[in-house]
PDB file of C-alpha atoms in Angstrom:
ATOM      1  CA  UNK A   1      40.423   4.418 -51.826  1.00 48.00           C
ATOM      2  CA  UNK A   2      39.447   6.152 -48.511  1.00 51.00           C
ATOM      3  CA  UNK A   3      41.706   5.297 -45.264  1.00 58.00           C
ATOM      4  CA  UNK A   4      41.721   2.142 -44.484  1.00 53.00           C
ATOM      5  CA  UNK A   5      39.431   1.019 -41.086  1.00 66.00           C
ATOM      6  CA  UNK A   6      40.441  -2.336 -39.085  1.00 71.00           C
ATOM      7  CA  UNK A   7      38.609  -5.390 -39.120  1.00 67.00           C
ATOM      8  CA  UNK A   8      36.970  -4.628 -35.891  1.00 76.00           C
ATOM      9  CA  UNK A   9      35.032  -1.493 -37.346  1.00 83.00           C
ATOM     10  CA  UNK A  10      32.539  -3.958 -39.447  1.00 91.00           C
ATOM     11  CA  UNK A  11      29.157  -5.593 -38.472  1.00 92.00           C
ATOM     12  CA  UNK A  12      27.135  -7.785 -39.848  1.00 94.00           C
ATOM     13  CA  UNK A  13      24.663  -5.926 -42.863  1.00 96.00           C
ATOM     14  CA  UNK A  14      27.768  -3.287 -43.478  1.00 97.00           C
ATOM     15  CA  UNK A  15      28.148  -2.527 -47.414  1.00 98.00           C
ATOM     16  CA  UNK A  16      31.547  -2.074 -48.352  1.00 97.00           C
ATOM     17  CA  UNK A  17      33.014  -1.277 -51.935  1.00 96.00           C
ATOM     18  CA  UNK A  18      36.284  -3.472 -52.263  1.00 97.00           C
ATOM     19  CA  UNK A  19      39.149  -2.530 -54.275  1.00 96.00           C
ATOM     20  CA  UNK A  20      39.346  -3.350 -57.303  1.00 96.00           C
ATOM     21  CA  UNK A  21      42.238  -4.861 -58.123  1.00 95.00           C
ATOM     22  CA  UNK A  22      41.860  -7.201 -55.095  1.00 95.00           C
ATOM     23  CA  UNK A  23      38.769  -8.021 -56.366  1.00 96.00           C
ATOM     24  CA  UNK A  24      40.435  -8.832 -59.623  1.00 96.00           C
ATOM     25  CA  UNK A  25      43.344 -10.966 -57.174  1.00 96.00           C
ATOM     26  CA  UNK A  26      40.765 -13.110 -55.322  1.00 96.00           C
ATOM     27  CA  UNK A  27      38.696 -13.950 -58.334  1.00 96.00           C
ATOM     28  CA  UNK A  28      41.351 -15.536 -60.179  1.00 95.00           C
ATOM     29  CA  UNK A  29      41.414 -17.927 -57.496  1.00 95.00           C
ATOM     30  CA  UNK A  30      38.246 -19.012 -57.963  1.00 95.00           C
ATOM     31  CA  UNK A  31      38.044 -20.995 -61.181  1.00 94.00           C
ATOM     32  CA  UNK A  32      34.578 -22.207 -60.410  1.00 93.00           C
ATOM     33  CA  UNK A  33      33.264 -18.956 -61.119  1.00 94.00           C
ATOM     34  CA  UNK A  34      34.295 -18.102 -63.934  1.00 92.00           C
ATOM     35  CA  UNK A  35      32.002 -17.015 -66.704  1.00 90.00           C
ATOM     36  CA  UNK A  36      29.411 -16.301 -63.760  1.00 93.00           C
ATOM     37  CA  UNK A  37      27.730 -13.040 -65.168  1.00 93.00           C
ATOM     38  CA  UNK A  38      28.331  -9.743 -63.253  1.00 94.00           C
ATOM     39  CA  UNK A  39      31.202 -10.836 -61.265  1.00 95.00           C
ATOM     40  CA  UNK A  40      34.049  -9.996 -63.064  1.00 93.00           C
ATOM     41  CA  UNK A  41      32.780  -5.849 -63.347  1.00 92.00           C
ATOM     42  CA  UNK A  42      31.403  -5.934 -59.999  1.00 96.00           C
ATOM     43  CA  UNK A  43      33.465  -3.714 -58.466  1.00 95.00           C
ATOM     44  CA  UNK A  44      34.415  -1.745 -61.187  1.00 93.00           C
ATOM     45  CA  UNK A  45      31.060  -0.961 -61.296  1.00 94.00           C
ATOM     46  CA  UNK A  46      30.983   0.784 -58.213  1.00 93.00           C
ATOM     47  CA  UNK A  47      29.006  -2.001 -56.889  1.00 97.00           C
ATOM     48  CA  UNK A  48      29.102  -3.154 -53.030  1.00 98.00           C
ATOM     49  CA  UNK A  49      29.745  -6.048 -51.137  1.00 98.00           C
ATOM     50  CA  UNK A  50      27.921  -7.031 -47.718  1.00 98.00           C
ATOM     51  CA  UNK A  51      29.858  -7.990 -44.676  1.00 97.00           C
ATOM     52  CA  UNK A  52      28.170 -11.456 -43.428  1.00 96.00           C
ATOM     53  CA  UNK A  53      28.735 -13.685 -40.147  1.00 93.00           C
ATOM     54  CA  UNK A  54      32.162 -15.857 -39.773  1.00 90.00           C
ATOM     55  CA  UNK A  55      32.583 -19.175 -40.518  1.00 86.00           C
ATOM     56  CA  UNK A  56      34.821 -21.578 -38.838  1.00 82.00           C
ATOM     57  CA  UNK A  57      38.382 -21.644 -39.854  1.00 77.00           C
ATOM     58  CA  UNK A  58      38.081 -17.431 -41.707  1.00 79.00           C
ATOM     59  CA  UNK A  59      41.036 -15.482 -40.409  1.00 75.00           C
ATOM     60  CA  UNK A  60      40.228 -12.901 -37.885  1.00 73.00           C
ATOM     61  CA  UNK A  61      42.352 -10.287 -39.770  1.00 80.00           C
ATOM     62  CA  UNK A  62      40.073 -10.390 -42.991  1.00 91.00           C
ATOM     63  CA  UNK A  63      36.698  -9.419 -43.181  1.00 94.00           C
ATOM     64  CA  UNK A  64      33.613 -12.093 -44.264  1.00 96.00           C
ATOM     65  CA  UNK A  65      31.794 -10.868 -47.116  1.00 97.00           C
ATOM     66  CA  UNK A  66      28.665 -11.849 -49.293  1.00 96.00           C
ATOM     67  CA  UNK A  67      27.236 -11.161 -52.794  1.00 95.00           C
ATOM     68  CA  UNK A  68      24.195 -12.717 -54.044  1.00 95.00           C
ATOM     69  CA  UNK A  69      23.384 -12.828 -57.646  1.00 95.00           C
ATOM     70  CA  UNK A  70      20.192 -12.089 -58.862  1.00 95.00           C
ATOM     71  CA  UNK A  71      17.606 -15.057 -59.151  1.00 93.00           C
ATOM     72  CA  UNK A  72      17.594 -14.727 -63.483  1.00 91.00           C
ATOM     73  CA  UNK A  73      21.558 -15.493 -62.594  1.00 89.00           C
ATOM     74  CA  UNK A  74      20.724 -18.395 -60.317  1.00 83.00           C
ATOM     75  CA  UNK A  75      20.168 -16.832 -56.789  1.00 82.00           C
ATOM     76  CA  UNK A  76      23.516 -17.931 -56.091  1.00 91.00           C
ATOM     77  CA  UNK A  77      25.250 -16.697 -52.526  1.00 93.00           C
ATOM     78  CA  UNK A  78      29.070 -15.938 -52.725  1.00 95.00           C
ATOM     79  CA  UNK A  79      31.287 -16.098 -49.810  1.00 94.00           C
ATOM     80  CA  UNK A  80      34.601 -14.073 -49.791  1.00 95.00           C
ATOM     81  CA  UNK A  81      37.023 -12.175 -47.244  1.00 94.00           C
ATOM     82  CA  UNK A  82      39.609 -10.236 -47.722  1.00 95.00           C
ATOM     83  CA  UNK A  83      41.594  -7.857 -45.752  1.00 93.00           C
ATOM     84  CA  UNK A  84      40.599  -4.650 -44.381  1.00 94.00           C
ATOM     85  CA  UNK A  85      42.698  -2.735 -46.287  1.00 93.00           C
ATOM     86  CA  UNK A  86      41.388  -3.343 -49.116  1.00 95.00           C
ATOM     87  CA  UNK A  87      38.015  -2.442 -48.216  1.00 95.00           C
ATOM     88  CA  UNK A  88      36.334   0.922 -48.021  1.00 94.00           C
ATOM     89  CA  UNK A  89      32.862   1.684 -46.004  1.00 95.00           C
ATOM     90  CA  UNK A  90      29.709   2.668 -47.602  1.00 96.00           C
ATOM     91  CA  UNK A  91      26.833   4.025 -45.883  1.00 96.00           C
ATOM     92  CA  UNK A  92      23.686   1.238 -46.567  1.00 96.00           C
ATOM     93  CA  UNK A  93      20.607   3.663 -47.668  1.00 98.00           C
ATOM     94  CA  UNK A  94      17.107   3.519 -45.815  1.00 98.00           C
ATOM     95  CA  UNK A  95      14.074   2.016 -46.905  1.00 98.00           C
ATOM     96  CA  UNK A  96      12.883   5.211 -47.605  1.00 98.00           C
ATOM     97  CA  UNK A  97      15.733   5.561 -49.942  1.00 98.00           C
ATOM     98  CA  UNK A  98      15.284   2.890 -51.833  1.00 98.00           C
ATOM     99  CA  UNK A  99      11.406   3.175 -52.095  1.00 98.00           C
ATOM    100  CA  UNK A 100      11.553   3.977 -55.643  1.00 97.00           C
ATOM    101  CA  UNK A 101      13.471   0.655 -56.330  1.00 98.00           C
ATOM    102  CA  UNK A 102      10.238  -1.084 -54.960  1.00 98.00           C
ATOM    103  CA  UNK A 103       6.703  -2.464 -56.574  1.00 97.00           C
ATOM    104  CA  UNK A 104       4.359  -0.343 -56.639  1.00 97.00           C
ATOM    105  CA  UNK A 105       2.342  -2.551 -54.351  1.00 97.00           C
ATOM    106  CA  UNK A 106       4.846  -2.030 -51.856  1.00 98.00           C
ATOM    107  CA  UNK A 107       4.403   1.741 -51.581  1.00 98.00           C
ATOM    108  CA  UNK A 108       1.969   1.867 -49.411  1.00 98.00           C
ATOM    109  CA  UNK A 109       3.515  -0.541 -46.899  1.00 98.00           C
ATOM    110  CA  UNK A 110       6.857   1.127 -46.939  1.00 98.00           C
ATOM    111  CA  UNK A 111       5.422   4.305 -45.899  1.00 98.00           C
ATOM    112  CA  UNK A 112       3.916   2.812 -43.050  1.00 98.00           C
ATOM    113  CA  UNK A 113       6.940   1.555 -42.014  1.00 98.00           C
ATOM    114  CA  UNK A 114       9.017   4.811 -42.666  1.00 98.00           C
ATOM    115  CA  UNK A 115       5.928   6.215 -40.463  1.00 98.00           C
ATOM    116  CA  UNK A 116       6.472   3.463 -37.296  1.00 98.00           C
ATOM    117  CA  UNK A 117      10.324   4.138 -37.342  1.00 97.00           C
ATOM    118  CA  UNK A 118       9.820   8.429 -37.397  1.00 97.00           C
ATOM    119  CA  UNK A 119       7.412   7.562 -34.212  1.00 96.00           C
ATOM    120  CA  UNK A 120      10.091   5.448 -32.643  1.00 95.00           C
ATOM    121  CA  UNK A 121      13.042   8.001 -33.421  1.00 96.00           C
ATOM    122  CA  UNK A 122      14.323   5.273 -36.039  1.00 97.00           C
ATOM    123  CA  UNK A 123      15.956   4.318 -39.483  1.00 98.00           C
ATOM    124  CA  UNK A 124      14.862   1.101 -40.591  1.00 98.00           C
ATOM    125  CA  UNK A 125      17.487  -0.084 -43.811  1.00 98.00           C
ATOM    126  CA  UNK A 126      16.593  -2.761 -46.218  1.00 98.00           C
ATOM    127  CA  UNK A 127      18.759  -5.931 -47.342  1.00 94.00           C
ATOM    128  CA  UNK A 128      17.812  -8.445 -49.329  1.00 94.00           C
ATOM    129  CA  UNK A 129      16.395  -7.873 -52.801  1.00 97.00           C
ATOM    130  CA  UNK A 130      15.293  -4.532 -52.663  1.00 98.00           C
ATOM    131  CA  UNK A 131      18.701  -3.451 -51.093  1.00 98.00           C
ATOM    132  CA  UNK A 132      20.299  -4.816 -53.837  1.00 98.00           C
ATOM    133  CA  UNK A 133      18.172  -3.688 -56.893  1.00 97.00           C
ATOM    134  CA  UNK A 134      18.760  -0.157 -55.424  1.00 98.00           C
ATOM    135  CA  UNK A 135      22.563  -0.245 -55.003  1.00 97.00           C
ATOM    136  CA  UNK A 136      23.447  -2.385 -58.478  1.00 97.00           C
ATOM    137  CA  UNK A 137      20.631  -1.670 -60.499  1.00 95.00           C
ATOM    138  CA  UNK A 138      19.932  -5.223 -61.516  1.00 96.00           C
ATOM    139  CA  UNK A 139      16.484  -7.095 -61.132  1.00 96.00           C
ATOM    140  CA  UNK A 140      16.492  -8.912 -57.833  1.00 97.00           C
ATOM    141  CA  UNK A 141      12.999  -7.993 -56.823  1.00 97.00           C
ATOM    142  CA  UNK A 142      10.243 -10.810 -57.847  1.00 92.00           C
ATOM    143  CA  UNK A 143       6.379 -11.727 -57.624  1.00 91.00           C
ATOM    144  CA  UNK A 144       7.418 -13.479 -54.281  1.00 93.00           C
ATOM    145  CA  UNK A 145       9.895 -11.763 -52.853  1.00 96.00           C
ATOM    146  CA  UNK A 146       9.765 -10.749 -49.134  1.00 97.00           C
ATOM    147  CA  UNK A 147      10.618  -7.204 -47.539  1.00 98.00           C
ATOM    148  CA  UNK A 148      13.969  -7.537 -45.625  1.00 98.00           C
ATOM    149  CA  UNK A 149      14.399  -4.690 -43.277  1.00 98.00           C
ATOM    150  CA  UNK A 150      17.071  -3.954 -40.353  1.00 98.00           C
ATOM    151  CA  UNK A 151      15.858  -1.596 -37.658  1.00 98.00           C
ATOM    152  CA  UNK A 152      19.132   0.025 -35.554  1.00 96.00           C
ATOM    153  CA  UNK A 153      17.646   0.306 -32.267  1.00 94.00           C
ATOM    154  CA  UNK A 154      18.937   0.821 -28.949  1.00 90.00           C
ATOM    155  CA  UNK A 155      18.230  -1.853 -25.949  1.00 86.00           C
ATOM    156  CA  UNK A 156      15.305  -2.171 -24.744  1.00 92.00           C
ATOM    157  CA  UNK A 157      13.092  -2.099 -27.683  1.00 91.00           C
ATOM    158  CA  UNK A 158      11.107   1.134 -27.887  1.00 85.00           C
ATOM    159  CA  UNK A 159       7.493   0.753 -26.336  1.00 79.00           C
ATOM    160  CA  UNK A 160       5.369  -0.530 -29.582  1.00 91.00           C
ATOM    161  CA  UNK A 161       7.777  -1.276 -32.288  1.00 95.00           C
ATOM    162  CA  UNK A 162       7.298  -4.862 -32.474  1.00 95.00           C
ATOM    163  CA  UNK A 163       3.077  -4.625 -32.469  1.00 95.00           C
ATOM    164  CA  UNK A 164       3.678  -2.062 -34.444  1.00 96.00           C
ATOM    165  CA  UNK A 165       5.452  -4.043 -36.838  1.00 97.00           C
ATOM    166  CA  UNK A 166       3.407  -7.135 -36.706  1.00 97.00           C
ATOM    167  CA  UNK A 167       0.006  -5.013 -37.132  1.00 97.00           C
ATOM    168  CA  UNK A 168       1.702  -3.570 -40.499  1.00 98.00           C
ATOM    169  CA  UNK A 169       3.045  -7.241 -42.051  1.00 98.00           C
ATOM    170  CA  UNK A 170      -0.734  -8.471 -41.122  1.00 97.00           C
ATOM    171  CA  UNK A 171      -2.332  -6.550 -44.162  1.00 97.00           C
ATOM    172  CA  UNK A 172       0.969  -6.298 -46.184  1.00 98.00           C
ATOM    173  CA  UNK A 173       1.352  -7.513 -49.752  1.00 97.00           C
ATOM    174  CA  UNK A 174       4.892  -8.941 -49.203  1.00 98.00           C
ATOM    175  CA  UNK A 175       5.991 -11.144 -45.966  1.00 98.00           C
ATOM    176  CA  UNK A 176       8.096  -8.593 -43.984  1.00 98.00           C
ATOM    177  CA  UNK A 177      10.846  -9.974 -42.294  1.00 97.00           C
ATOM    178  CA  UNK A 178      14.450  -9.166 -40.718  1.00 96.00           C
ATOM    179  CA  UNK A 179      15.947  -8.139 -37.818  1.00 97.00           C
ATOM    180  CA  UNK A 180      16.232  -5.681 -34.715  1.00 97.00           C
ATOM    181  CA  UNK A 181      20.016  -4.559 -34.583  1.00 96.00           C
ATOM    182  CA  UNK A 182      21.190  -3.846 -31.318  1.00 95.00           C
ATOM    183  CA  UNK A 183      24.112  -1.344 -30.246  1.00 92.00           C
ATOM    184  CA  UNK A 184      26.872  -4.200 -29.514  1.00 91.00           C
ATOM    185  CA  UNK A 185      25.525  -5.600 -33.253  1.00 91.00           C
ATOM    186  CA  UNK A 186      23.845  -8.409 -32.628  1.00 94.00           C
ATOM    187  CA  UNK A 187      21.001  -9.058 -34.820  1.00 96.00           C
ATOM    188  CA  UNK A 188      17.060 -10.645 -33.046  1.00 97.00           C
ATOM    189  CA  UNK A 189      14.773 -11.917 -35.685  1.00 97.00           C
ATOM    190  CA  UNK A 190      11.828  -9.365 -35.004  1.00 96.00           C
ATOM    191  CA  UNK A 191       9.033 -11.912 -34.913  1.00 96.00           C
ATOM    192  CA  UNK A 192      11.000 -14.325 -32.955  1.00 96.00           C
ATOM    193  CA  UNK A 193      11.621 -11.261 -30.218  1.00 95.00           C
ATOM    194  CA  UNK A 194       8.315 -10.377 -30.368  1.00 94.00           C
ATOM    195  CA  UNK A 195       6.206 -13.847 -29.924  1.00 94.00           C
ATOM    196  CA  UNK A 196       8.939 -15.264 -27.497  1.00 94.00           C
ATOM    197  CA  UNK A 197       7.755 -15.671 -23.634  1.00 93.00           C
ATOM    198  CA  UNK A 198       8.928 -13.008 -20.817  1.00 90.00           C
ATOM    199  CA  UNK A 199      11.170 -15.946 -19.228  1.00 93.00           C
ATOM    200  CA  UNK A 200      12.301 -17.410 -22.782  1.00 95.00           C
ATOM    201  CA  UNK A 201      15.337 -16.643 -24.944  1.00 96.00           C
ATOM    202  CA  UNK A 202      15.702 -15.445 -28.590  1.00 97.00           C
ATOM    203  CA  UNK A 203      18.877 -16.078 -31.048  1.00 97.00           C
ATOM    204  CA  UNK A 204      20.959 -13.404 -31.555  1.00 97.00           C
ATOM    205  CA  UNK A 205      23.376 -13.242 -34.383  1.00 96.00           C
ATOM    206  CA  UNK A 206      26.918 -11.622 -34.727  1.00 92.00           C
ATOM    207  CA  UNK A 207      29.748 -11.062 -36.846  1.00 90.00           C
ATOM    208  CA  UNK A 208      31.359 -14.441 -34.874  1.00 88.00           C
ATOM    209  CA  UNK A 209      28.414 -16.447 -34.033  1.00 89.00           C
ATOM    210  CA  UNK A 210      25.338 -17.245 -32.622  1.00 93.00           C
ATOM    211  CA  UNK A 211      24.269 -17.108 -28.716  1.00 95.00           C
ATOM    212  CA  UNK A 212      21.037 -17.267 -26.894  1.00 97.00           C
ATOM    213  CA  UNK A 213      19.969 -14.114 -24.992  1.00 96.00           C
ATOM    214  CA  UNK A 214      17.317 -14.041 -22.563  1.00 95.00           C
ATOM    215  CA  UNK A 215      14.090 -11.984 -23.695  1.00 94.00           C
ATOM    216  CA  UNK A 216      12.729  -9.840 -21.202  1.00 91.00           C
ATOM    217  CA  UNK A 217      15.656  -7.138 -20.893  1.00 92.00           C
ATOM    218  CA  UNK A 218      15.245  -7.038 -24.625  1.00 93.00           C
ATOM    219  CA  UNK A 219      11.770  -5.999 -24.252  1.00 86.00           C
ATOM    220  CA  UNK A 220      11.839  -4.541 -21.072  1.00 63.00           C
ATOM    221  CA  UNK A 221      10.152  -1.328 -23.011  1.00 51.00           C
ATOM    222  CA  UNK A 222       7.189  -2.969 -24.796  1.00 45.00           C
ATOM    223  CA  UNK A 223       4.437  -3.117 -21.704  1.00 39.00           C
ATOM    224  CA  UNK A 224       2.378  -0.048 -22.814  1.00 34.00           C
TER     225      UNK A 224
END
């Protein structure tokens, strides 16, 4: 394993490969599990966990982590943390990345939105199901599923993303949805930001909660 980091250097969305004999450690202890398909090679398999929001009660020194099956396994979502130390960062790929992982309806689409982010000076990063097929090579994509992307973006918004975006998911064959990830890691549902009024506020989520921020320094850049 690479050099340990401290809780404090994950966000919300991070992928992380845990080790695997702590993996082996903490699913002993969950006897409710057991027999679930996947889980037991998981990490073996070189495959990643997420790092999700906190709940009430998780220690600060471990780090809150999530691993969703895929729907032919029950869609199920799996809570976990463990310590820091046992944890190693990966880097998430881009949705240009992970392209080939997609539909073929999709293609289109996700060049589109490669396209927006290259005129913006941005990365956008998928989660959700296409995230997942890509990194563990099991089917999570289906007939219905939607297009999950993260855009890392500095504050304000860049003049045009969010039209931008919106004009795109008007003629798309999938609903796209996710989030606008600021510097400081909060998380603003793109639509929400986008259709919200000058004076109003929009929900922004962290690694320890959620908290209302008002909108119009947020998209202080989006008048021409």
């Amino acid at each position: 394993m690479p050099e340990p980091v401290s809780p404090e250097a994950f966000a919300r969305h991070d992928l992380v490969r845990a080790d695997p004999g702590a993996w082996a450690d903490w699913l002993r202890t969950r006897v409710d599990l057991a027999g679930i398909p996947h889980l037991a090679g998981w990490t073996a398999a070189g495959r990643p966990l997420i790092v999700r929001r906190r709940v009430p009660g998780e220690m600060a020194g471990s780090v809150p982590l999530g691993l969703p099956l895929p729907p032919a396994d029950g869609k199920r979502r799996i809570g976990l943390a463990l310590p820091a130390a046992e944890l190693a960062p990966l880097a998430a790929p881009s949705l240009a990345e992970t392209a080939e992982h997609a539909p073929a309806a999709w293609h289109g689409t996700i060049a589109a939105l490669v396209a927006l982010g290259e005129r913006h000076g941005l990365v956008p990063r998928p989660f959700g199901g296409l995230l997942w097929q890509a990194v563990t090579g099991l089917p999570y994509l289906t007939t219905t599923s939607d297009l999950d992307l993260l855009w890392p973006c500095p504050a304000p918004v860049p003049s045009g993303l969010l039209d931008g975006l919106a004009t795109i998911a008007d003629s798309a064959p999938m609903r796209i949805d996710g989030e606008i990830l600021l510097p400081d890691g909060a998380g603003l549902h793109w639509r929400e930001l986008r259709d919200a009024p000058e004076d109003g506020t929009v929900l922004a989520k962290g690694l320890d909660g959620l908290a209302m921020r008002p909108v119009a320094p947020l998209r202080a850049g989006i008048a021409a």
